[in-house]
Short mmCIF file of C-alpha atoms and ligand atoms in Angstrom, two decimals:
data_model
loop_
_atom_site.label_atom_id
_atom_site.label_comp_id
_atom_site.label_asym_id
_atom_site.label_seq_id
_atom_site.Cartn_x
_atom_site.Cartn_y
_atom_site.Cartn_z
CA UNK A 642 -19.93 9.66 -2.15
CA UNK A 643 -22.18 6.84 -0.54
CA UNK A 644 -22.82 5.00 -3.92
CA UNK A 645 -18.50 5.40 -4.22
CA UNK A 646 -18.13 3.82 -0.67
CA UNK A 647 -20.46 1.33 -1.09
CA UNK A 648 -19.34 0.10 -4.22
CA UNK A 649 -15.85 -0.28 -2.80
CA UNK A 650 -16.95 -2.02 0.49
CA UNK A 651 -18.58 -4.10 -1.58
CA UNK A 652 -15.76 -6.31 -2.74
CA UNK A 653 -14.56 -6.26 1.06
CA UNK A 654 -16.01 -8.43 4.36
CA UNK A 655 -15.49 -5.82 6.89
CA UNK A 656 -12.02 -6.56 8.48
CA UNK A 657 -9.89 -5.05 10.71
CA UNK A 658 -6.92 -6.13 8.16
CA UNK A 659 -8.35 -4.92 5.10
CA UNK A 660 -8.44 -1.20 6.51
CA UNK A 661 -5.31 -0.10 4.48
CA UNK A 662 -6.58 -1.53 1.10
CA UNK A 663 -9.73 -0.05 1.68
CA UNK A 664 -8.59 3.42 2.10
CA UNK A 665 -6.36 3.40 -0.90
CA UNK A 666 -9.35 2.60 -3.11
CA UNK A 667 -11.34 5.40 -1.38
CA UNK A 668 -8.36 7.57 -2.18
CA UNK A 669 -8.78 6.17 -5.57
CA UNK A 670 -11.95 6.95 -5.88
CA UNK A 671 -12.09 10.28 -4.43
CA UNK A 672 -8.93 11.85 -5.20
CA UNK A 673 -7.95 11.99 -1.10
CA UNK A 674 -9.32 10.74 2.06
CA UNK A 675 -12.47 13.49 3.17
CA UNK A 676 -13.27 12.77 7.02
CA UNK A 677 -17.21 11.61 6.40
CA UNK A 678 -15.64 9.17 3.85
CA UNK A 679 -12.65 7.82 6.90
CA UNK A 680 -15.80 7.96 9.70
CA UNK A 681 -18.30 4.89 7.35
CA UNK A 682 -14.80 3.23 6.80
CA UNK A 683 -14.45 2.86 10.50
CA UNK A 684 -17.85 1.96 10.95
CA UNK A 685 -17.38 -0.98 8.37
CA UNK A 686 -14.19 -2.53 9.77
CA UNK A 687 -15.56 -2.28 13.30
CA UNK A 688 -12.53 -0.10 14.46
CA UNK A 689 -12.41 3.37 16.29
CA UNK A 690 -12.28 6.31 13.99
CA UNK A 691 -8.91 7.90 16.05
CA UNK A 692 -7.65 4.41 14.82
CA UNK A 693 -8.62 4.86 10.76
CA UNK A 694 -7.82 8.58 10.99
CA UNK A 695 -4.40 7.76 12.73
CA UNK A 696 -3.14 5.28 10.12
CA UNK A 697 -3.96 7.48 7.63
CA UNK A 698 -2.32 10.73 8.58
CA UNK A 699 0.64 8.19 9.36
CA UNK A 700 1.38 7.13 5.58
CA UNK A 701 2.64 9.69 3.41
CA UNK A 702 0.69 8.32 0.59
CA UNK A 703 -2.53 8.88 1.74
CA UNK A 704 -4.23 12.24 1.68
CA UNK A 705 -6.51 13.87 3.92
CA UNK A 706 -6.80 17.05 1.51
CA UNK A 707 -8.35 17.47 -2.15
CA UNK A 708 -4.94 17.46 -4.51
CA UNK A 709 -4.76 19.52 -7.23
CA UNK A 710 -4.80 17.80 -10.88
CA UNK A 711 -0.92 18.03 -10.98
CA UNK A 712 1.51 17.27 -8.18
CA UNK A 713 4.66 19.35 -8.21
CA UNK A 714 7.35 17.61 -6.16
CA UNK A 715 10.56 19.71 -5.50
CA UNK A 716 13.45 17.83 -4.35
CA UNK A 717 15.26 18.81 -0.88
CA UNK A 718 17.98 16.31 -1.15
CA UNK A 719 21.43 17.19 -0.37
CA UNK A 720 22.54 17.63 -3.50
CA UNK A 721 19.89 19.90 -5.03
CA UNK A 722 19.81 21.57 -1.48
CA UNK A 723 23.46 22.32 -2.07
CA UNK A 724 22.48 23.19 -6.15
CA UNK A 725 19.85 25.70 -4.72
CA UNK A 726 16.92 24.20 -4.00
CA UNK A 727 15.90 26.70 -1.57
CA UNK A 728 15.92 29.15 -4.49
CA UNK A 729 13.58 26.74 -6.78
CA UNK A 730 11.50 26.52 -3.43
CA UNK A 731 10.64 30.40 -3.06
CA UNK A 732 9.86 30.96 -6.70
CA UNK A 733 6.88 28.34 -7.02
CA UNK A 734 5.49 29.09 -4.40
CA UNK A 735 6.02 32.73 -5.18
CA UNK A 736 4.23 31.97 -8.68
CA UNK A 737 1.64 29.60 -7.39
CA UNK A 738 1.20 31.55 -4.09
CA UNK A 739 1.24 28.55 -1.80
CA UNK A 740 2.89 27.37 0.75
CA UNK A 741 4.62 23.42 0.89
CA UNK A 742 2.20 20.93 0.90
CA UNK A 743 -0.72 23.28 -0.37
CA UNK A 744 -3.02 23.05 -3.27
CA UNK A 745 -3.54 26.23 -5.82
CA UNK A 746 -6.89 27.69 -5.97
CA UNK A 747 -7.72 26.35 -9.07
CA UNK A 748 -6.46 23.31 -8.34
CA UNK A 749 -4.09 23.01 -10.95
CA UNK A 750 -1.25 21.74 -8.70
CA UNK A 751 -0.37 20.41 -5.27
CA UNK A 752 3.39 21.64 -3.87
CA UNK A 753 5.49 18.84 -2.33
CA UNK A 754 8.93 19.07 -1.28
CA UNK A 755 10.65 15.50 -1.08
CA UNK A 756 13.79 13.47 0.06
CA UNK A 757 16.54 12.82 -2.75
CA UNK A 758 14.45 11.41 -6.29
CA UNK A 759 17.79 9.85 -7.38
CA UNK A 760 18.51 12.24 -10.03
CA UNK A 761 21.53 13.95 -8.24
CA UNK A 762 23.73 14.53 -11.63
CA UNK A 763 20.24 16.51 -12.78
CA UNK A 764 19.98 18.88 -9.74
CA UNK A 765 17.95 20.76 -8.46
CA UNK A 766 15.45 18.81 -9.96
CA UNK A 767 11.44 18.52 -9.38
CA UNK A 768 8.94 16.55 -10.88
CA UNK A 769 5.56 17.34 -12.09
CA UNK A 770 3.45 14.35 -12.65
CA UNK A 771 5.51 11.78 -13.97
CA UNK A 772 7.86 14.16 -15.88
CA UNK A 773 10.76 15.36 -14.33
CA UNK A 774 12.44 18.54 -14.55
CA UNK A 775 16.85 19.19 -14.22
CA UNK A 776 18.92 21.70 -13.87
CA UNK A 777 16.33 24.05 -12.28
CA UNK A 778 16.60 27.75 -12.24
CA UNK A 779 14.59 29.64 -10.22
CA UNK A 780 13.08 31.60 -13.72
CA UNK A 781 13.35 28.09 -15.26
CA UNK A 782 10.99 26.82 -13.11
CA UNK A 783 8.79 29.55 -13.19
CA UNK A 784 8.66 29.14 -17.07
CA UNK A 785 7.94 25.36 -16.54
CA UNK A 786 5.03 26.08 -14.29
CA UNK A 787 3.36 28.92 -16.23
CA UNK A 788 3.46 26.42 -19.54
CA UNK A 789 2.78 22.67 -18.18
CA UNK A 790 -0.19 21.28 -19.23
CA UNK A 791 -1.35 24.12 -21.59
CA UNK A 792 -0.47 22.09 -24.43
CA UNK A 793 -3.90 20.51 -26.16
CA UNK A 794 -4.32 17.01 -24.56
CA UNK A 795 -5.61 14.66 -27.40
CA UNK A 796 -5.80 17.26 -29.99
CA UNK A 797 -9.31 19.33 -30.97
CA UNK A 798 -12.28 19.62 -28.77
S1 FES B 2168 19.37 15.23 -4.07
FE1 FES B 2168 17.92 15.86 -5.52
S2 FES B 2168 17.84 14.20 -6.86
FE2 FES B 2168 19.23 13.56 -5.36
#
């Protein structure tokens, strides 16, 4: 991780103002923000680590746990709340056996429930990755999950 972090403080001078572009190329680089990793990035824009580790537990899009290699995201929005959402909700994490914002064991997949995705006429609708999924039945979904990414990626071996 120190080679990582220095490389990427590299291209920086050490300000206060480039905190936030420095810990989106750690979470780049690492997949999520690891504490050790947040403590030298304080160290190197001379700011108190409650301050680094406060900004980034405030944005949403930075992550202070590993993520799995796929990130499920299950919408909440009234109108797939209304479609049964709830439903959807119960069965992955009954098949993945985690709870909302947890990763699996393996790390296959991270479970997210979000705000509206602006697919409404789709609901309930989730996306994995950048794919998204409509019409969602609880056994749909569980047939989604049990088959995404099995497929060969970039054919033999
Ligand atoms: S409420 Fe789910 S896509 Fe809009």
């Amino acid at each position: 991780m120190e080679e990582q972090l220095n490389a990427i403080f590299a291209s920086y001078k050490g300000e206060k103002s480039e905190l936030i572009p420095i810990l989106q190329d750690v979470q780049e680089e690492l997949g999520y923000l690891p504490e050790d990793a947040m403590r030298q990035v304080a160290r190197f824009v001379r700011l108190p680590e409650s301050k680094v580790f406060g900004v980034a537990t405030f944005y949403a899009r930075f992550h202070l746990q590993p993520r799995g290699k796929h990130t499920i995201r299950l919408c909440c929005g009234t109108a797939c709340h209304v479609r049964g959402a709830k439903r959807i909700s119960d069965k992955v994490k009954e098949v993945l056996q985690v709870d909302v914002g947890q990763t699996t064991k393996d790390m296959k997949y991270t479970f997210e429930e979000v705000a509206c995705i602006g697919a409404c006429g789709l609901a309930p609708v989730m996306t994995i990755d950048e794919k998204t999924f409509g019409k969602l039945s609880p056994d749909k979904a569980k047939d989604i999950l049990e088959s995404f990414g099995e497929e060969p990626e970039g054919g033999q071996e």
